[in-house]
Amino acid sequence: MKGKKIVSSLIAVLMLTGLLSACSSNKESDSNTSPDASGTPAAATEVGGVDISKEAKLVYYLWGSEGVANKAILAEINKKLKADLNATIEVKYIDWPDTATKYPLLFASGEEFDMSHASPGAPVSYFTLASQGALVDITDMLGKVAPKLKAEIPESVWKNTEYKGKIYGVPSLYSEFTPAGYAYRSDLLKKYGMDKITSLDDMTKYMDNVVANESFPPLNGKAEDAQNMFRMLVDTTDMWLDAPGISLNELNLVTKSPEDYKTVMHPAFTQEFEDWAVKMREWADKGYWEKDILSSSLGGKDNFRAANSAGYMTHAQDWIGQYGADLKSQPTSDPYFFTFAEANKKIKRKLGVDNSTVISTSSANPERSLMVIEKFMTDESYYNLIQYGIEGKQYVIENGVKKNPPGFNEKTDGGGFSAWSLRNDKFVIPSDTENPIRNTLFADWDKVAINDPYSGFSFDPANVTTEIASISNVNSQLGIQLMLGKTSKSPKEAVAEYRDQLKKAGVDKVIAEVEKQLAEFVPAK
């Protein structure tokens, strides 16, 4: 198993378990049994020049937990796969809270599996996995066994997945933007005589009104919101952009602009950071969030829906997708969204590689795996099953809009897979739970969006694993407290202590290593 070669690189990643700001989930699947995949054996013994006479039982790893109806959905998928490709898949799940630890171990442990989700922003980068021999090179395989898939994805999108001229993953074909921001109640906004939040001053005015007039705070989340506050700092400050080297789930490195991407820094050593720490203490003292935020177990979105807050921190795609659920919980709220990066015109365009499906070098059936990926992304009947479930049970379509069927019960009928990497715009069906603003908003952003200057860069932390682990520890303690205004010392004193601890942890060595590796890097176009 070539994945064993990446253990040293993964140790650092495993120690970077900071605040995961992803979506929450109900439970982790403990099922390791394959669903019933009975069906008529495939009539063909060869597809695309590949012998399929022997059945292939594939293992597909996805993030999230298993929905109650997932086995039934998967059984329908497997009937089709058995007939078309003489293959079946077993889905295994890595629950959201475990992605930072279990996802890296998936590749380091030597476990035999076939497919998984991958991304440059995952706990182990797509490019790191490619560079260390953990992923199958599908460059030449595409034209032979998945010609329809190869043609479906534009050459420019394939180009963004390349590592040293080779393709190691299948990128999604889904148009998406995920800038961070603040989802807030427009009914309260109008109550206070305001029109829209487009700046930090507007946000402060809104939150002051909430504190003065409501029985709940403007924000009511938990410790993970420290990362959201840091994200707000980065996104609203000049042309700062996230830089590699420290996990993006922590207080990470930045570059001052897209053009100066080879010069990186830690924001802690700037006046902007010190001013921000002072502001965060002011916000905490004003009651913008609960005093026990560091120990709270309930997230901001849950509190918002329970009418215990006036807004929550998230990213644009989540706000759009959760719009219907928000309205159902709070019918008068009609949540708007303040996008932090919009004013400075630095909303980043999501590239296909940001959500990719990869094949493990431990796979015994890489060709069949690629054929299965092709089915999910180019055949609408497969696409609907993996993305939406069984029509009539998980969804119905009325006037071109996807809805829950009459009598649908989430506890008995709910299901679905976090298969974002398999999405294709041409098969997407609008949902009645989705904010209808999506298409127009994304079209506007697409006109001004910028590309991530680090697309295609794979940082190897092997030379600074000890330093990164120490920085992670500093972030998980003092960094979190600074971003939520909860330090025992004054903000300026706490920033001085934070800087000192970062220096002792080796932040300068990490920055030097990042810049050294960036020296010859050219961003993907």
Short mmCIF file of C-alpha atoms in Angstrom, two decimals:
data_model
loop_
_atom_site.label_atom_id
_atom_site.label_comp_id
_atom_site.label_asym_id
_atom_site.label_seq_id
_atom_site.Cartn_x
_atom_site.Cartn_y
_atom_site.Cartn_z
CA MET A 1 0.00 0.00 0.00
CA LYS A 2 1.60 3.21 -1.15
CA GLY A 3 -0.40 5.14 1.43
CA LYS A 4 2.10 4.01 4.06
CA LYS A 5 4.55 6.49 2.59
CA ILE A 6 2.44 9.40 3.72
CA VAL A 7 2.40 8.62 7.44
CA SER A 8 4.99 11.27 8.30
CA SER A 9 3.05 13.94 6.46
CA LEU A 10 -0.23 12.86 8.02
CA ILE A 11 1.05 13.02 11.59
CA ALA A 12 1.09 16.79 11.34
CA VAL A 13 -2.39 16.89 9.91
CA LEU A 14 -3.73 14.64 12.66
CA MET A 15 -2.39 17.07 15.25
CA LEU A 16 -4.11 19.99 13.57
CA THR A 17 -7.54 19.02 14.87
CA GLY A 18 -8.89 22.51 15.45
CA LEU A 19 -12.41 23.81 15.30
CA LEU A 20 -14.31 22.06 12.56
CA SER A 21 -16.77 24.51 11.08
CA ALA A 22 -18.62 22.06 8.98
CA CYS A 23 -22.23 21.01 9.18
CA SER A 24 -23.44 18.89 12.06
CA SER A 25 -24.79 15.34 11.85
CA ASN A 26 -26.91 13.07 13.98
CA LYS A 27 -24.92 9.87 14.42
CA GLU A 28 -22.06 7.81 13.08
CA SER A 29 -22.79 4.68 11.15
CA ASP A 30 -21.51 1.51 12.76
CA SER A 31 -22.62 -0.68 9.91
CA ASN A 32 -19.97 -2.47 7.89
CA THR A 33 -22.32 -4.79 6.02
CA SER A 34 -23.01 -4.48 2.33
CA PRO A 35 -26.60 -3.82 1.29
CA ASP A 36 -28.51 -6.40 -0.69
CA ALA A 37 -27.35 -6.01 -4.27
CA SER A 38 -29.30 -8.83 -5.87
CA GLY A 39 -30.12 -8.38 -9.53
CA THR A 40 -29.79 -9.92 -12.92
CA PRO A 41 -26.14 -10.57 -13.81
CA ALA A 42 -24.78 -8.23 -16.44
CA ALA A 43 -25.27 -9.57 -19.93
CA ALA A 44 -22.08 -7.96 -21.21
CA THR A 45 -18.68 -9.31 -20.20
CA GLU A 46 -16.74 -6.32 -21.46
CA VAL A 47 -17.26 -2.54 -21.27
CA GLY A 48 -14.83 -0.08 -22.79
CA GLY A 49 -12.30 -2.83 -23.33
CA VAL A 50 -12.43 -3.84 -19.66
CA ASP A 51 -13.39 -7.36 -18.66
CA ILE A 52 -16.37 -7.14 -16.27
CA SER A 53 -17.19 -10.85 -16.16
CA LYS A 54 -16.08 -10.99 -12.51
CA GLU A 55 -18.26 -9.05 -10.08
CA ALA A 56 -16.53 -6.09 -8.41
CA LYS A 57 -17.54 -5.22 -4.86
CA LEU A 58 -16.42 -1.65 -4.29
CA VAL A 59 -16.05 0.32 -1.05
CA TYR A 60 -16.89 4.04 -1.21
CA TYR A 61 -16.04 6.32 1.75
CA LEU A 62 -18.20 9.41 2.31
CA TRP A 63 -18.38 12.02 5.05
CA GLY A 64 -21.47 12.28 7.27
CA SER A 65 -23.68 9.72 8.94
CA GLU A 66 -25.98 7.10 7.46
CA GLY A 67 -29.53 8.21 6.81
CA VAL A 68 -32.33 5.88 7.83
CA ALA A 69 -33.27 5.19 4.19
CA ASN A 70 -29.73 4.96 2.83
CA LYS A 71 -29.64 1.16 2.63
CA ALA A 72 -32.83 1.14 0.57
CA ILE A 73 -31.47 3.82 -1.77
CA LEU A 74 -28.17 2.00 -2.11
CA ALA A 75 -29.99 -1.23 -2.94
CA GLU A 76 -31.63 0.52 -5.91
CA ILE A 77 -28.27 1.91 -7.01
CA ASN A 78 -26.69 -1.53 -6.79
CA LYS A 79 -29.41 -3.16 -8.88
CA LYS A 80 -28.49 -0.77 -11.69
CA LEU A 81 -24.74 -1.14 -11.20
CA LYS A 82 -25.02 -4.93 -11.16
CA ALA A 83 -26.90 -4.91 -14.45
CA ASP A 84 -24.72 -2.31 -16.18
CA LEU A 85 -21.21 -2.92 -14.81
CA ASN A 86 -21.44 -6.16 -12.81
CA ALA A 87 -20.44 -4.13 -9.76
CA THR A 88 -21.88 -3.10 -6.39
CA ILE A 89 -20.79 -0.50 -3.88
CA GLU A 90 -20.73 -0.48 -0.11
CA VAL A 91 -20.77 2.99 1.42
CA LYS A 92 -18.80 3.55 4.60
CA TYR A 93 -19.19 6.76 6.57
CA ILE A 94 -16.83 9.12 8.37
CA ASP A 95 -19.02 11.22 10.64
CA TRP A 96 -18.47 14.99 10.65
CA PRO A 97 -16.79 15.26 14.08
CA ASP A 98 -14.33 12.53 13.06
CA THR A 99 -13.18 13.84 9.68
CA ALA A 100 -10.03 15.51 11.04
CA THR A 101 -8.76 12.22 12.51
CA LYS A 102 -10.37 9.33 10.64
CA TYR A 103 -9.99 10.75 7.12
CA PRO A 104 -6.17 10.93 7.31
CA LEU A 105 -6.05 7.46 8.87
CA LEU A 106 -8.05 6.10 5.96
CA PHE A 107 -5.03 6.62 3.71
CA ALA A 108 -2.31 5.97 6.29
CA SER A 109 -3.67 2.73 7.75
CA GLY A 110 -3.31 0.54 4.68
CA GLU A 111 -7.04 -0.24 4.60
CA GLU A 112 -8.22 -1.54 1.24
CA PHE A 113 -10.99 0.59 -0.27
CA ASP A 114 -11.85 1.96 -3.68
CA MET A 115 -13.25 5.51 -3.73
CA SER A 116 -13.53 8.54 -1.49
CA HIS A 117 -14.13 12.27 -1.43
CA ALA A 118 -11.03 14.50 -1.71
CA SER A 119 -10.30 18.21 -1.68
CA PRO A 120 -7.35 20.59 -1.35
CA GLY A 121 -9.04 21.81 1.84
CA ALA A 122 -9.65 18.37 3.38
CA PRO A 123 -7.74 17.29 6.52
CA VAL A 124 -5.26 15.76 4.06
CA SER A 125 -5.03 17.76 0.85
CA TYR A 126 -5.91 16.16 -2.49
CA PHE A 127 -2.52 17.33 -3.78
CA THR A 128 -0.70 15.84 -0.80
CA LEU A 129 -2.37 12.49 -1.42
CA ALA A 130 -1.49 12.69 -5.10
CA SER A 131 2.13 13.62 -4.38
CA GLN A 132 2.59 10.72 -1.97
CA GLY A 133 1.22 7.96 -4.21
CA ALA A 134 -2.06 7.38 -2.36
CA LEU A 135 -4.25 8.01 -5.43
CA VAL A 136 -4.56 6.22 -8.75
CA ASP A 137 -3.33 8.13 -11.79
CA ILE A 138 -6.39 8.12 -14.06
CA THR A 139 -4.93 10.25 -16.87
CA ASP A 140 -4.71 7.50 -19.48
CA MET A 141 -7.56 5.46 -18.03
CA LEU A 142 -10.18 8.17 -18.64
CA GLY A 143 -10.30 7.93 -22.42
CA LYS A 144 -10.44 4.14 -22.36
CA VAL A 145 -12.99 3.32 -19.65
CA ALA A 146 -14.83 6.61 -19.08
CA PRO A 147 -14.85 8.53 -22.38
CA LYS A 148 -18.23 10.14 -21.69
CA LEU A 149 -16.99 11.45 -18.35
CA LYS A 150 -13.79 12.74 -19.91
CA ALA A 151 -15.76 14.65 -22.54
CA GLU A 152 -18.31 15.95 -20.03
CA ILE A 153 -15.73 17.82 -17.96
CA PRO A 154 -14.05 20.80 -19.69
CA GLU A 155 -10.32 20.62 -20.28
CA SER A 156 -9.76 23.67 -18.07
CA VAL A 157 -11.44 21.89 -15.16
CA TRP A 158 -9.37 18.76 -15.68
CA LYS A 159 -6.29 20.97 -15.74
CA ASN A 160 -7.03 22.20 -12.22
CA THR A 161 -6.90 18.63 -10.91
CA GLU A 162 -3.44 17.93 -12.30
CA TYR A 163 -0.45 17.23 -10.13
CA LYS A 164 2.79 17.29 -12.12
CA GLY A 165 0.83 16.88 -15.33
CA LYS A 166 -1.21 13.87 -14.18
CA ILE A 167 -4.88 13.58 -13.15
CA TYR A 168 -5.60 11.87 -9.83
CA GLY A 169 -9.25 12.74 -9.24
CA VAL A 170 -12.58 13.43 -10.93
CA PRO A 171 -13.69 17.02 -10.23
CA SER A 172 -17.30 18.00 -9.71
CA LEU A 173 -19.27 20.00 -12.28
CA TYR A 174 -21.24 22.03 -9.74
CA SER A 175 -21.21 25.83 -9.70
CA GLU A 176 -20.64 26.90 -6.13
CA PHE A 177 -19.41 29.72 -3.94
CA THR A 178 -18.85 29.25 -0.21
CA PRO A 179 -17.73 32.59 1.27
CA ALA A 180 -18.27 32.93 5.01
CA GLY A 181 -20.83 35.28 6.46
CA TYR A 182 -23.59 36.06 8.93
CA ALA A 183 -27.16 34.83 8.36
CA TYR A 184 -29.56 37.21 10.11
CA ARG A 185 -33.27 37.89 10.49
CA SER A 186 -34.61 40.37 7.95
CA ASP A 187 -37.82 40.84 9.97
CA LEU A 188 -35.78 42.23 12.85
CA LEU A 189 -33.70 44.29 10.43
CA LYS A 190 -36.84 46.02 9.16
CA LYS A 191 -38.11 46.42 12.71
CA TYR A 192 -34.99 48.47 13.46
CA GLY A 193 -35.43 50.61 10.34
CA MET A 194 -32.46 49.09 8.53
CA ASP A 195 -32.23 47.97 4.92
CA LYS A 196 -29.36 45.50 4.69
CA ILE A 197 -26.07 44.59 6.38
CA THR A 198 -23.18 45.30 4.02
CA SER A 199 -20.42 46.26 6.46
CA LEU A 200 -19.13 45.64 9.97
CA ASP A 201 -20.66 48.96 11.03
CA ASP A 202 -24.07 47.78 9.80
CA MET A 203 -23.61 44.47 11.60
CA THR A 204 -22.69 46.25 14.83
CA LYS A 205 -25.77 48.47 14.54
CA TYR A 206 -28.00 45.44 14.01
CA MET A 207 -26.50 43.57 16.95
CA ASP A 208 -26.82 46.61 19.23
CA ASN A 209 -30.52 46.77 18.36
CA VAL A 210 -30.94 43.07 19.13
CA VAL A 211 -29.29 43.43 22.54
CA ALA A 212 -31.47 46.45 23.33
CA ASN A 213 -34.79 45.07 22.10
CA GLU A 214 -34.82 41.26 22.17
CA SER A 215 -34.67 38.54 24.80
CA PHE A 216 -31.96 36.65 22.87
CA PRO A 217 -28.45 37.61 21.69
CA PRO A 218 -27.36 38.41 18.11
CA LEU A 219 -25.24 35.23 18.13
CA ASN A 220 -25.65 32.12 20.23
CA GLY A 221 -23.16 29.51 19.15
CA LYS A 222 -20.28 27.58 20.65
CA ALA A 223 -16.47 27.58 20.64
CA GLU A 224 -16.30 26.83 16.90
CA ASP A 225 -17.47 30.40 16.27
CA ALA A 226 -13.94 31.53 17.18
CA GLN A 227 -12.91 30.39 13.70
CA ASN A 228 -15.85 32.31 12.23
CA MET A 229 -14.68 35.48 13.96
CA PHE A 230 -11.17 34.92 12.58
CA ARG A 231 -12.68 34.31 9.14
CA MET A 232 -14.48 37.66 9.45
CA LEU A 233 -11.18 39.38 10.27
CA VAL A 234 -9.39 37.87 7.27
CA ASP A 235 -12.23 38.42 4.81
CA THR A 236 -12.87 42.05 5.78
CA THR A 237 -9.21 43.14 5.96
CA ASP A 238 -7.68 44.60 2.79
CA MET A 239 -6.91 41.83 0.26
CA TRP A 240 -5.82 39.24 2.82
CA LEU A 241 -6.35 35.68 1.62
CA ASP A 242 -5.89 32.35 3.38
CA ALA A 243 -2.44 30.85 2.88
CA PRO A 244 -1.32 27.23 3.42
CA GLY A 245 0.81 25.92 6.26
CA ILE A 246 -1.60 25.92 9.21
CA SER A 247 -4.99 24.21 9.06
CA LEU A 248 -7.76 26.48 7.80
CA ASN A 249 -9.81 25.23 10.74
CA GLU A 250 -7.54 27.27 12.98
CA LEU A 251 -6.05 30.76 13.11
CA ASN A 252 -4.10 30.24 9.91
CA LEU A 253 -1.53 32.06 7.81
CA VAL A 254 -2.51 34.64 5.18
CA THR A 255 -1.02 36.48 2.25
CA LYS A 256 -1.56 40.22 1.82
CA SER A 257 -2.91 39.90 -1.73
CA PRO A 258 -3.50 37.44 -4.59
CA GLU A 259 -0.54 38.94 -6.43
CA ASP A 260 1.87 38.61 -3.50
CA TYR A 261 0.91 35.00 -2.77
CA LYS A 262 4.48 33.83 -2.14
CA THR A 263 4.85 36.10 0.89
CA VAL A 264 2.87 34.78 3.85
CA MET A 265 2.41 35.96 7.43
CA HIS A 266 0.48 35.22 10.58
CA PRO A 267 -2.15 37.92 11.24
CA ALA A 268 -1.32 37.88 14.97
CA PHE A 269 1.70 40.09 14.29
CA THR A 270 -0.32 42.92 12.74
CA GLN A 271 -2.04 45.96 14.19
CA GLU A 272 -5.24 44.80 12.53
CA PHE A 273 -5.22 41.64 14.65
CA GLU A 274 -4.66 43.56 17.89
CA ASP A 275 -7.49 45.95 17.01
CA TRP A 276 -9.69 42.95 16.23
CA ALA A 277 -8.97 41.35 19.59
CA VAL A 278 -10.04 44.59 21.28
CA LYS A 279 -13.22 44.59 19.19
CA MET A 280 -13.99 40.98 20.10
CA ARG A 281 -13.75 41.84 23.80
CA GLU A 282 -16.11 44.76 23.23
CA TRP A 283 -18.57 42.52 21.41
CA ALA A 284 -18.42 39.91 24.17
CA ASP A 285 -18.92 42.55 26.87
CA LYS A 286 -21.91 43.99 24.99
CA GLY A 287 -23.58 40.59 25.09
CA TYR A 288 -23.38 39.79 21.39
CA TRP A 289 -23.03 36.13 22.42
CA GLU A 290 -23.61 34.14 25.60
CA LYS A 291 -21.04 34.23 28.40
CA ASP A 292 -20.69 30.43 28.36
CA ILE A 293 -19.92 30.19 24.64
CA LEU A 294 -16.67 28.31 25.24
CA SER A 295 -18.48 25.48 27.01
CA SER A 296 -21.76 25.54 25.06
CA SER A 297 -22.70 22.37 23.17
CA LEU A 298 -25.47 23.79 20.96
CA GLY A 299 -24.49 25.39 17.65
CA GLY A 300 -25.56 28.75 16.30
CA LYS A 301 -27.93 27.37 13.67
CA ASP A 302 -29.81 25.25 16.22
CA ASN A 303 -30.21 28.22 18.55
CA PHE A 304 -31.37 30.40 15.66
CA ARG A 305 -34.10 27.92 14.75
CA ALA A 306 -35.16 27.69 18.40
CA ALA A 307 -35.62 31.48 18.45
CA ASN A 308 -32.67 31.84 20.82
CA SER A 309 -30.60 34.13 18.59
CA ALA A 310 -30.92 36.72 15.84
CA GLY A 311 -28.41 35.10 13.49
CA TYR A 312 -25.68 32.52 12.98
CA MET A 313 -22.30 32.21 11.28
CA THR A 314 -21.99 29.92 8.26
CA HIS A 315 -21.04 29.97 4.57
CA ALA A 316 -23.18 31.07 1.65
CA GLN A 317 -24.01 27.64 0.23
CA ASP A 318 -25.15 26.42 3.64
CA TRP A 319 -27.37 29.48 4.16
CA ILE A 320 -28.90 28.98 0.71
CA GLY A 321 -29.47 25.26 1.20
CA GLN A 322 -30.83 25.62 4.74
CA TYR A 323 -33.13 28.53 3.91
CA GLY A 324 -36.30 26.40 3.86
CA ALA A 325 -35.51 24.78 7.20
CA ASP A 326 -34.78 28.18 8.72
CA LEU A 327 -38.11 29.52 7.50
CA LYS A 328 -39.98 26.47 8.74
CA SER A 329 -38.58 27.02 12.22
CA GLN A 330 -38.98 30.81 12.15
CA PRO A 331 -41.63 31.65 9.51
CA THR A 332 -41.24 35.44 9.76
CA SER A 333 -37.44 35.51 9.80
CA ASP A 334 -36.65 35.42 6.03
CA PRO A 335 -32.89 35.25 6.72
CA TYR A 336 -30.56 37.52 4.77
CA PHE A 337 -26.80 36.99 4.49
CA PHE A 338 -23.88 39.35 5.08
CA THR A 339 -20.92 38.03 3.05
CA PHE A 340 -17.71 39.16 4.72
CA ALA A 341 -15.48 39.10 1.62
CA GLU A 342 -17.90 40.80 -0.76
CA ALA A 343 -17.06 44.45 -0.04
CA ASN A 344 -13.35 43.89 -0.73
CA LYS A 345 -14.15 41.94 -3.89
CA LYS A 346 -12.32 38.79 -2.90
CA ILE A 347 -14.94 36.09 -3.14
CA LYS A 348 -13.10 33.04 -4.37
CA ARG A 349 -14.41 30.90 -7.19
CA LYS A 350 -14.77 27.24 -6.26
CA LEU A 351 -12.88 25.06 -8.72
CA GLY A 352 -13.93 21.54 -9.62
CA VAL A 353 -10.97 20.10 -7.74
CA ASP A 354 -12.36 21.55 -4.51
CA ASN A 355 -14.74 18.60 -4.50
CA SER A 356 -13.26 15.56 -6.22
CA THR A 357 -13.80 11.81 -6.22
CA VAL A 358 -10.57 9.81 -6.04
CA ILE A 359 -9.59 6.16 -6.37
CA SER A 360 -7.25 4.67 -3.77
CA THR A 361 -4.10 2.86 -4.85
CA SER A 362 -5.30 0.07 -2.54
CA SER A 363 -8.24 -0.55 -4.90
CA ALA A 364 -8.33 -3.91 -6.65
CA ASN A 365 -10.73 -2.50 -9.26
CA PRO A 366 -9.68 1.01 -10.30
CA GLU A 367 -11.19 0.72 -13.81
CA ARG A 368 -14.58 -0.39 -12.47
CA SER A 369 -14.43 2.37 -9.87
CA LEU A 370 -13.95 4.97 -12.59
CA MET A 371 -16.85 3.48 -14.54
CA VAL A 372 -19.07 3.85 -11.47
CA ILE A 373 -18.04 7.49 -11.07
CA GLU A 374 -18.90 8.05 -14.72
CA LYS A 375 -22.38 6.59 -14.19
CA PHE A 376 -23.07 8.86 -11.21
CA MET A 377 -21.96 12.00 -13.05
CA THR A 378 -23.28 11.44 -16.56
CA ASP A 379 -26.40 9.27 -16.20
CA GLU A 380 -29.36 11.18 -14.75
CA SER A 381 -31.03 8.08 -13.31
CA TYR A 382 -27.91 7.28 -11.26
CA TYR A 383 -27.42 10.93 -10.40
CA ASN A 384 -30.90 11.33 -8.95
CA LEU A 385 -30.50 8.25 -6.77
CA ILE A 386 -27.16 9.24 -5.23
CA GLN A 387 -28.11 12.91 -4.84
CA TYR A 388 -31.84 12.82 -4.04
CA GLY A 389 -32.90 9.26 -3.23
CA ILE A 390 -35.84 7.28 -4.60
CA GLU A 391 -38.47 9.33 -6.39
CA GLY A 392 -41.80 9.06 -4.62
CA LYS A 393 -40.12 8.13 -1.33
CA GLN A 394 -37.46 10.76 -0.65
CA TYR A 395 -38.67 13.34 -3.18
CA VAL A 396 -41.21 14.31 -5.82
CA ILE A 397 -40.90 16.91 -8.55
CA GLU A 398 -43.66 19.49 -9.02
CA ASN A 399 -43.32 22.22 -11.64
CA GLY A 400 -39.61 21.54 -11.87
CA VAL A 401 -39.07 21.89 -8.11
CA LYS A 402 -37.99 19.06 -5.80
CA LYS A 403 -40.15 18.58 -2.68
CA ASN A 404 -40.81 16.02 0.01
CA PRO A 405 -43.59 13.56 -0.94
CA PRO A 406 -46.95 13.75 0.89
CA GLY A 407 -46.67 11.97 4.21
CA PHE A 408 -42.86 12.13 4.20
CA ASN A 409 -41.40 11.52 7.66
CA GLU A 410 -37.73 12.38 8.15
CA LYS A 411 -37.39 9.80 10.94
CA THR A 412 -38.51 6.91 8.73
CA ASP A 413 -38.02 8.17 5.17
CA GLY A 414 -35.05 10.50 5.43
CA GLY A 415 -31.84 9.61 3.67
CA GLY A 416 -29.09 10.84 1.43
CA PHE A 417 -25.37 10.83 0.81
CA SER A 418 -22.81 13.62 1.11
CA ALA A 419 -21.76 13.01 -2.48
CA TRP A 420 -20.98 16.63 -3.38
CA SER A 421 -18.04 15.54 -5.52
CA LEU A 422 -20.41 13.81 -7.95
CA ARG A 423 -22.61 16.81 -8.66
CA ASN A 424 -23.27 18.08 -12.16
CA ASP A 425 -25.05 21.38 -12.87
CA LYS A 426 -27.07 19.98 -15.76
CA PHE A 427 -28.83 17.46 -13.49
CA VAL A 428 -29.42 19.75 -10.51
CA ILE A 429 -33.10 20.09 -9.57
CA PRO A 430 -34.08 23.22 -7.60
CA SER A 431 -35.39 22.42 -4.13
CA ASP A 432 -38.25 24.07 -2.29
CA THR A 433 -35.96 24.26 0.77
CA GLU A 434 -33.36 26.28 -1.13
CA ASN A 435 -33.22 30.05 -1.27
CA PRO A 436 -34.35 31.04 -4.79
CA ILE A 437 -31.69 33.77 -4.82
CA ARG A 438 -28.98 31.19 -5.51
CA ASN A 439 -28.81 31.43 -9.29
CA THR A 440 -28.84 35.23 -9.53
CA LEU A 441 -26.45 35.64 -6.59
CA PHE A 442 -23.95 33.15 -7.98
CA ALA A 443 -24.20 34.69 -11.44
CA ASP A 444 -23.32 38.10 -9.97
CA TRP A 445 -20.43 36.67 -7.97
CA ASP A 446 -19.10 34.77 -10.97
CA LYS A 447 -18.52 38.10 -12.74
CA VAL A 448 -16.20 39.39 -10.03
CA ALA A 449 -14.86 36.23 -8.33
CA ILE A 450 -11.14 35.56 -8.07
CA ASN A 451 -9.25 32.28 -8.24
CA ASP A 452 -7.46 30.93 -5.21
CA PRO A 453 -3.77 31.66 -5.86
CA TYR A 454 -2.85 28.44 -4.05
CA SER A 455 -4.92 26.15 -6.26
CA GLY A 456 -2.69 23.21 -7.10
CA PHE A 457 -0.21 23.80 -4.29
CA SER A 458 0.47 20.93 -1.90
CA PHE A 459 2.26 21.92 1.29
CA ASP A 460 4.42 19.15 2.74
CA PRO A 461 4.60 19.65 6.54
CA ALA A 462 7.20 16.92 7.14
CA ASN A 463 9.97 19.38 8.13
CA VAL A 464 7.79 21.30 10.61
CA THR A 465 5.47 18.72 12.16
CA THR A 466 6.54 19.55 15.71
CA GLU A 467 6.11 23.27 15.17
CA ILE A 468 2.68 22.88 13.57
CA ALA A 469 1.50 20.72 16.45
CA SER A 470 2.70 23.35 18.94
CA ILE A 471 0.98 26.16 17.02
CA SER A 472 -2.21 24.10 16.94
CA ASN A 473 -2.06 23.81 20.71
CA VAL A 474 -1.60 27.57 21.11
CA ASN A 475 -4.53 28.20 18.77
CA SER A 476 -6.82 25.77 20.55
CA GLN A 477 -6.27 27.60 23.81
CA LEU A 478 -5.37 31.27 23.63
CA GLY A 479 -6.35 31.79 19.99
CA ILE A 480 -9.94 30.70 20.60
CA GLN A 481 -10.20 32.89 23.68
CA LEU A 482 -8.95 35.94 21.78
CA MET A 483 -11.49 35.52 19.00
CA LEU A 484 -14.37 35.29 21.48
CA GLY A 485 -13.20 38.00 23.87
CA LYS A 486 -12.69 35.53 26.71
CA THR A 487 -9.05 36.02 27.72
CA SER A 488 -8.27 36.51 31.42
CA LYS A 489 -5.94 39.39 30.56
CA SER A 490 -6.76 42.55 28.63
CA PRO A 491 -6.95 42.00 24.86
CA LYS A 492 -3.66 43.78 24.16
CA GLU A 493 -1.86 41.84 26.88
CA ALA A 494 -3.36 38.60 25.59
CA VAL A 495 -2.25 39.39 22.02
CA ALA A 496 1.29 40.00 23.27
CA GLU A 497 1.20 36.63 25.04
CA TYR A 498 -0.24 34.95 21.93
CA ARG A 499 2.53 36.38 19.76
CA ASP A 500 5.15 35.20 22.23
CA GLN A 501 3.67 31.69 22.33
CA LEU A 502 3.51 31.50 18.55
CA LYS A 503 7.16 32.52 18.32
CA LYS A 504 8.14 29.85 20.84
CA ALA A 505 6.01 27.29 18.99
CA GLY A 506 8.01 27.95 15.82
CA VAL A 507 5.67 30.00 13.64
CA ASP A 508 8.63 31.69 11.90
CA LYS A 509 10.04 28.31 10.92
CA VAL A 510 6.67 27.24 9.50
CA ILE A 511 6.35 30.46 7.49
CA ALA A 512 9.88 30.02 6.12
CA GLU A 513 9.06 26.45 5.09
CA VAL A 514 5.86 27.52 3.34
CA GLU A 515 7.65 30.26 1.44
CA LYS A 516 10.47 27.88 0.52
CA GLN A 517 7.99 25.42 -1.00
CA LEU A 518 6.13 28.23 -2.77
CA ALA A 519 9.27 29.52 -4.45
CA GLU A 520 8.81 27.52 -7.66
CA PHE A 521 5.03 27.17 -7.52
CA VAL A 522 2.81 28.51 -10.31
CA PRO A 523 -0.97 28.66 -9.61
CA ALA A 524 -3.34 26.55 -11.67
CA LYS A 525 -5.29 28.65 -14.17
#
